[in-house]
Rosetta silent file (secondary structure, phi, psi, omega in degrees, C-alpha in Angstrom):
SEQUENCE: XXXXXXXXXXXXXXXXXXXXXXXXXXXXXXXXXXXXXXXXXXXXXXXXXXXXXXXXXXXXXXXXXXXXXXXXXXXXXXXXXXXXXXXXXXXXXXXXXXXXXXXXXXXXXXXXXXXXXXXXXXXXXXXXXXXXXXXXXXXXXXXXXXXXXXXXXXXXXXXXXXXXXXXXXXXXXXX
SCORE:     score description
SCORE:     0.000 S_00000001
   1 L     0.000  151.863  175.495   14.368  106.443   14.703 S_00000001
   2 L  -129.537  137.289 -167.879   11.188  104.588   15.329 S_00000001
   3 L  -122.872  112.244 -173.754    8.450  105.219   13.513 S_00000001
   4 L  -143.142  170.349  151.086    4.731  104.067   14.649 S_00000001
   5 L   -11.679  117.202  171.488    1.295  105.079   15.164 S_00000001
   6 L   -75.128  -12.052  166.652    1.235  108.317   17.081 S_00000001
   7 L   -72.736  -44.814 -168.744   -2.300  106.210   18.872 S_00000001
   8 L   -91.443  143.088 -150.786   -0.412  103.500   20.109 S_00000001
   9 L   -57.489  113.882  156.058    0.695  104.323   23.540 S_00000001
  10 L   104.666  -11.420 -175.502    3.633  106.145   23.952 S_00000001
  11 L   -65.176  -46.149 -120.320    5.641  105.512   20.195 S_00000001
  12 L  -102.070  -51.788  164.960    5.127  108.916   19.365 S_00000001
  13 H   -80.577   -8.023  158.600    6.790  110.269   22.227 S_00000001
  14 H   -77.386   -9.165  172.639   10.129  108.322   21.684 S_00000001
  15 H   -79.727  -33.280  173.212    9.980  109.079   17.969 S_00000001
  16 H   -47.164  -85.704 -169.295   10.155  112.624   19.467 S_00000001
  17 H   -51.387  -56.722  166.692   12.882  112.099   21.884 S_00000001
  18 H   -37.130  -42.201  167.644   14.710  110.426   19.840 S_00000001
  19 H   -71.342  -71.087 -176.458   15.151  112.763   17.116 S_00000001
  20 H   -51.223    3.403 -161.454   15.608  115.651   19.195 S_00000001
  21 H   -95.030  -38.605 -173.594   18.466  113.595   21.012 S_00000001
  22 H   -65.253  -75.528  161.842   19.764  112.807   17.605 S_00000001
  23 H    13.255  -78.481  174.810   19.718  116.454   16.854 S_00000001
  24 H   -59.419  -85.624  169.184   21.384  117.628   19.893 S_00000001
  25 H   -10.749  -77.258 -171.873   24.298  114.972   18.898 S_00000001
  26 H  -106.695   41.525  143.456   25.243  116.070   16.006 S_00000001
  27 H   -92.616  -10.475 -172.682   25.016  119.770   16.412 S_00000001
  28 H   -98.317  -51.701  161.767   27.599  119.417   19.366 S_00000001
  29 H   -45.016  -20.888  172.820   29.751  117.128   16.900 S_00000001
  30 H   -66.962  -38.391 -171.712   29.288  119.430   14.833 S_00000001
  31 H   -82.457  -46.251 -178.756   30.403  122.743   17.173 S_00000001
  32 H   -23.224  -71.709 -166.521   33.449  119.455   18.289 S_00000001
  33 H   -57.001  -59.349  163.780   34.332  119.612   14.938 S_00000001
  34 H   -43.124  -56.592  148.230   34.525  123.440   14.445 S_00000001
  35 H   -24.780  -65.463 -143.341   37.071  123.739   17.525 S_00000001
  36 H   -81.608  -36.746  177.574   38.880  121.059   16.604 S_00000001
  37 H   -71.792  -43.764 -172.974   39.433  122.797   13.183 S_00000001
  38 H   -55.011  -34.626 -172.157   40.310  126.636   14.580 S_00000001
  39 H   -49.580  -68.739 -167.017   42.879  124.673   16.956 S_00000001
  40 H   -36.594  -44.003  160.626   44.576  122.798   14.200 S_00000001
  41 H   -47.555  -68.014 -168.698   44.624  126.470   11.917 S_00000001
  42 H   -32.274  -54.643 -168.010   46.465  127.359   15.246 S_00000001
  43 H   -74.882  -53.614  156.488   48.847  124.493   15.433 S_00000001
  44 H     0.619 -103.124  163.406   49.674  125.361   11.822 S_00000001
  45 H   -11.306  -65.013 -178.656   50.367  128.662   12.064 S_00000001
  46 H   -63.453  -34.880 -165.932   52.700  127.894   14.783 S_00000001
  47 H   -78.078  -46.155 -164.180   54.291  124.978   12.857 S_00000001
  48 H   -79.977  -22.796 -160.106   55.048  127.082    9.562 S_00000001
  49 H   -80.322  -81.380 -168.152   56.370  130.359   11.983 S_00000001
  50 H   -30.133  -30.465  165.536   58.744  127.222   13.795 S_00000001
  51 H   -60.881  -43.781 -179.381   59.493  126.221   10.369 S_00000001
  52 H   -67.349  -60.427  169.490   60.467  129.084    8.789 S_00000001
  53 H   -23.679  -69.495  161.531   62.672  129.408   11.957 S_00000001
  54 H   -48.489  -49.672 -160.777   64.649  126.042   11.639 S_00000001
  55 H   -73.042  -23.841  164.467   65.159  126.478    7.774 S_00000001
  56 H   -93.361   12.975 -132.001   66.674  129.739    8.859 S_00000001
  57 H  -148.659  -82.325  143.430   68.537  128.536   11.778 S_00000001
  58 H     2.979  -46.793 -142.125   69.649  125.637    8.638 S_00000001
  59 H  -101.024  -42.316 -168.244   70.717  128.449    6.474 S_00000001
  60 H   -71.753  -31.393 -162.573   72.447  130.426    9.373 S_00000001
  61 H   -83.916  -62.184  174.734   74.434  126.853   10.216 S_00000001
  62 H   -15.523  -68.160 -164.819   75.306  126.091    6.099 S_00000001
  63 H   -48.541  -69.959 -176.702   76.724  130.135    5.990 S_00000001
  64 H   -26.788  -74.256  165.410   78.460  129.260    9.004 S_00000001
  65 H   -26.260  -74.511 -165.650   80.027  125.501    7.957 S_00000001
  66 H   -42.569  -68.848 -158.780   80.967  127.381    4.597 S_00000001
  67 H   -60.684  -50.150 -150.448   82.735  130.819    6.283 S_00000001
  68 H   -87.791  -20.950  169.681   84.424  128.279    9.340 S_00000001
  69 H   -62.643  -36.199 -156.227   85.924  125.486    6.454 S_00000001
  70 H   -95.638  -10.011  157.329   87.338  128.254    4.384 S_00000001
  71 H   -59.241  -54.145  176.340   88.675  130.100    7.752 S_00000001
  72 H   -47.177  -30.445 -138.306   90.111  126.258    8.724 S_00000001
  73 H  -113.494  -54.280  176.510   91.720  125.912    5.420 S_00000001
  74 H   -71.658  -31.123  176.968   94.006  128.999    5.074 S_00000001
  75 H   -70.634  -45.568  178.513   96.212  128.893    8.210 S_00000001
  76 H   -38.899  -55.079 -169.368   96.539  124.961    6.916 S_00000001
  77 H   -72.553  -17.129  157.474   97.659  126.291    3.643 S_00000001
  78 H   -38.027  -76.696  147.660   99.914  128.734    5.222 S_00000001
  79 H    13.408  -83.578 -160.854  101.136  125.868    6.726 S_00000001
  80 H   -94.030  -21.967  154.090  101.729  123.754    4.076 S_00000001
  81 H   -38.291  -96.656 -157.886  103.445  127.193    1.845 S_00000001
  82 H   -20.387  -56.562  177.859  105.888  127.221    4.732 S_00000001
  83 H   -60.991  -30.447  177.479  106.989  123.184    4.726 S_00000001
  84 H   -78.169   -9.002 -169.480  107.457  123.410    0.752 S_00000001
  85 H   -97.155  -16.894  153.721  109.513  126.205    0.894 S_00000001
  86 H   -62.654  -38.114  175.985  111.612  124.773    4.013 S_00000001
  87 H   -48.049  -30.539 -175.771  112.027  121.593    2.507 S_00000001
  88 H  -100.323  -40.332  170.832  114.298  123.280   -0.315 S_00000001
  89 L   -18.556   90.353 -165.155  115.878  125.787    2.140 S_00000001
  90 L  -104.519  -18.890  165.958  119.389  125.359    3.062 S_00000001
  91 L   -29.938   93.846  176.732  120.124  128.724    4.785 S_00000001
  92 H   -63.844  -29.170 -143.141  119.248  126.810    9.080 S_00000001
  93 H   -78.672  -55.355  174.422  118.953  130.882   10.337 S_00000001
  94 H   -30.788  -24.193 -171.663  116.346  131.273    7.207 S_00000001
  95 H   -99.934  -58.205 -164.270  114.519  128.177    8.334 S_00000001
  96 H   -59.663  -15.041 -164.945  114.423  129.297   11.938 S_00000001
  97 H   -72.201  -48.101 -170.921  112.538  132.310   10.422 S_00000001
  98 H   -53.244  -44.086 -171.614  110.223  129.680    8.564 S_00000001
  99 H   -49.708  -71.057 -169.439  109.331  128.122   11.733 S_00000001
 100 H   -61.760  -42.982  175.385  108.115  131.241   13.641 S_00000001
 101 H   -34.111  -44.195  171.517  106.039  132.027   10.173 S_00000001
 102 L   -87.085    0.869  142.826  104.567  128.633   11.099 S_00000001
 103 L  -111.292   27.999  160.153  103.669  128.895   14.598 S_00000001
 104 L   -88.308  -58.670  166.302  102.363  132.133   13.882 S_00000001
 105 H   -10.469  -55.062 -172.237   99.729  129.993   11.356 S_00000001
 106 H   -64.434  -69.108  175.832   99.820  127.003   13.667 S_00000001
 107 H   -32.140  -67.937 -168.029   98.346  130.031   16.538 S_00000001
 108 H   -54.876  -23.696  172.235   95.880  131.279   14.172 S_00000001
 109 H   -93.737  -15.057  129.467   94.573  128.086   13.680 S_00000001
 110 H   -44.758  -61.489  171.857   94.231  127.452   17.047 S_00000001
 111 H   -23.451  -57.228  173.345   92.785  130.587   17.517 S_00000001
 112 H   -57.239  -54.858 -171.986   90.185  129.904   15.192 S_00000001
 113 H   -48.522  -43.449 -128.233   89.415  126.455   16.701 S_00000001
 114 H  -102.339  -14.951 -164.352   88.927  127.947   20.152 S_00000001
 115 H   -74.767  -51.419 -175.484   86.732  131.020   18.443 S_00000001
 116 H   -66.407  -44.581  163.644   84.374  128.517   17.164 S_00000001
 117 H   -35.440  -79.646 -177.474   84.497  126.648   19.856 S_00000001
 118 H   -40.229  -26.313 -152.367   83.676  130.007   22.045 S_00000001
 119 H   -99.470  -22.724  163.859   81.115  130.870   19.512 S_00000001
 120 H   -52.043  -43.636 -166.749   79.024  127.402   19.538 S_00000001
 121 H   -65.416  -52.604 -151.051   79.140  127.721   23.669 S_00000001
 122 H   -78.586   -3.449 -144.332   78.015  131.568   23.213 S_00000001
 123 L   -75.443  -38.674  160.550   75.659  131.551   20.556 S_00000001
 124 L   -80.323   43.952  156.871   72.405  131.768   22.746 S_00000001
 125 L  -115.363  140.482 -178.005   73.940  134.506   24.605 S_00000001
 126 L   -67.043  142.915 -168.744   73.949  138.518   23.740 S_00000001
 127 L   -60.393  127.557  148.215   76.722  140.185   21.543 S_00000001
 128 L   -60.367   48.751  173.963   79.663  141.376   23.723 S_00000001
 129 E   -45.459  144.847  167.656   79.989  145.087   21.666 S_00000001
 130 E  -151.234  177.626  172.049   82.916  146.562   21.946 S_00000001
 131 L   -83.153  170.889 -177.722   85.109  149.361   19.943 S_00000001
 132 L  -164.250  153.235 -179.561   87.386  147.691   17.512 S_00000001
 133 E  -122.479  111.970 -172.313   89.934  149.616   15.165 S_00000001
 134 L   -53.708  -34.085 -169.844   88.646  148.216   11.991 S_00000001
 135 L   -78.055  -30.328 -175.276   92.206  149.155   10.180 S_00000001
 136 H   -79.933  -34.447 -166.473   94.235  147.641   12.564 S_00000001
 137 H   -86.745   45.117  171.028   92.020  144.227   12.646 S_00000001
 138 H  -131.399  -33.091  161.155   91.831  143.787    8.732 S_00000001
 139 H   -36.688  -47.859 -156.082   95.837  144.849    8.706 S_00000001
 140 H   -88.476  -33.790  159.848   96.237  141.744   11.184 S_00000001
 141 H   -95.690   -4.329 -179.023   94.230  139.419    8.986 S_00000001
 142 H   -77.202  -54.994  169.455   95.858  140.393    5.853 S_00000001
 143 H   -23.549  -34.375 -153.621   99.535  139.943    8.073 S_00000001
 144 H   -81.753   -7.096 -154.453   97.922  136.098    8.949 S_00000001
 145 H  -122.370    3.101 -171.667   98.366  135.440    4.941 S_00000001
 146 L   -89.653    7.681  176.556  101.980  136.958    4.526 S_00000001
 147 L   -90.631  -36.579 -174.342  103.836  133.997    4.987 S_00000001
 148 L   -50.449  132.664  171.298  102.279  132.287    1.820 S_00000001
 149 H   -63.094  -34.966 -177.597  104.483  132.028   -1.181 S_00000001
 150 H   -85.533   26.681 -157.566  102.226  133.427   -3.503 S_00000001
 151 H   -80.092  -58.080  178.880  101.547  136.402   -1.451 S_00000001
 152 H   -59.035   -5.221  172.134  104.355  138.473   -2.361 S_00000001
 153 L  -112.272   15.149 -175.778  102.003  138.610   -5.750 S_00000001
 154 L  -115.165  146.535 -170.290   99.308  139.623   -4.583 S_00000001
 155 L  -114.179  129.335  174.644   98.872  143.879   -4.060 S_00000001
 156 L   -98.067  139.193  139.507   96.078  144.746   -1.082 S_00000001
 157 L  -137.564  151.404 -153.625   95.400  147.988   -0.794 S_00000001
 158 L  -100.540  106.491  169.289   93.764  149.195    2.332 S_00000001
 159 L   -62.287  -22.244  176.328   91.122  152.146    2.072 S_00000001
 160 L   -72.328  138.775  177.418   90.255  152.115    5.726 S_00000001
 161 L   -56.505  163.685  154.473   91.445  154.938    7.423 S_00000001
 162 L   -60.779  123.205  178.738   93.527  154.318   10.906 S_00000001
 163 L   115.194  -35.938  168.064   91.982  154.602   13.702 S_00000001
 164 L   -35.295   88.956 -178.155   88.438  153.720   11.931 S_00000001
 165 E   -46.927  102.005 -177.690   85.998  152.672   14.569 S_00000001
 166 L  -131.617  133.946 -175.536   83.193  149.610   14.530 S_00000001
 167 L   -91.709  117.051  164.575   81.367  148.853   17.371 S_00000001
 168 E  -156.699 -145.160  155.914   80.555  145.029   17.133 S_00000001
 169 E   -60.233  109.920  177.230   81.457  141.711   18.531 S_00000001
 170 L   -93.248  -15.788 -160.433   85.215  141.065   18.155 S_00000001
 171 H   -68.152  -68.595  171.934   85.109  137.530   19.372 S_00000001
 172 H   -76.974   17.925  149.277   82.693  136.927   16.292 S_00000001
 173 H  -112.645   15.432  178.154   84.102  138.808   14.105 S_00000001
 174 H  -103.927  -11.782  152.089   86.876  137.279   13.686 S_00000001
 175 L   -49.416    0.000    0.000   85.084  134.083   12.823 S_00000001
């Protein structure tokens, strides 16, 4: 600002101009500033929704990890049932028996591989519903565990009726 005489020629009106210029400045930094904040509340907003998203997209991969090691882990221990109890086996027809027990296991654990596999490729694609006979597929995973030596101690017994319907995914349910 310049500050003079308002008599000597012409000070008066640049003390003027000036001010009103300054003025004008910083209410439009001022409105600058106001914009600048509602965006950034914007960009927020979006960042904590996108946030929320990953940490559940995080949560959904953990559940996953967990559910596909302890799927990975039981045809292995099938598996490894089968070899201690061949290893003492002297019976060869009894062995040959052992075998197929173990490339049913060895399948299932393919199976599995190729599920996950299917289900990483599919996963931004929409569920494949289908009918499914709930009694028959929970029969068929209890069957995948009947080779295990400790098995024969364990008693299952299965309340679904036959026949029982569920409409869902089969590929990913069996994951």
């Amino acid at each position: 600002l310049c500050f003079a005489n308002p008599f000597e020629g012409g000070k008066l009106v640049i003390v003027i101009f000036t001010s009103a210029f300054s003025l004008y400045s910083l209410y439009e930094l001022l409105r600058m500033n106001a914009n600048m904040e509602e965006k950034l509340k914007k960009l927020n907003g979006s960042l904590q929704v996108r946030n929320a998203r990953l940490k559940k997209s995080n949560d959904d991969l953990d559940s996953f990890v967990y559910r596909a090691s302890h799927d990975l882990r039981a045809p292995l221990a099938s598996i490894m049932g089968v070899i201690n109890i061949v290893k003492t086996e002297k019976d060869v027809n009894r062995v040959k028996d052992y075998m197929k027990y173990q490339e049913r296991s060895v399948k299932k654990l393919d199976d599995l591989i190729q599920d996950i596999l299917d289900i990483s490729r599919d996963a931004r694609l929409d569920l494949s519903v289908e009918a499914i006979d709930l009694h028959r597929f929970i029969k068929n995973c209890i069957d995948s565990y009947s080779f295990m030596k400790e098995f024969k101690h364990v008693h299952i017994e299965l309340l679904i009726p036959e026949g029982f319907i569920l409409y869902t995914d089969a590929r990913r349910l069996k994951v």
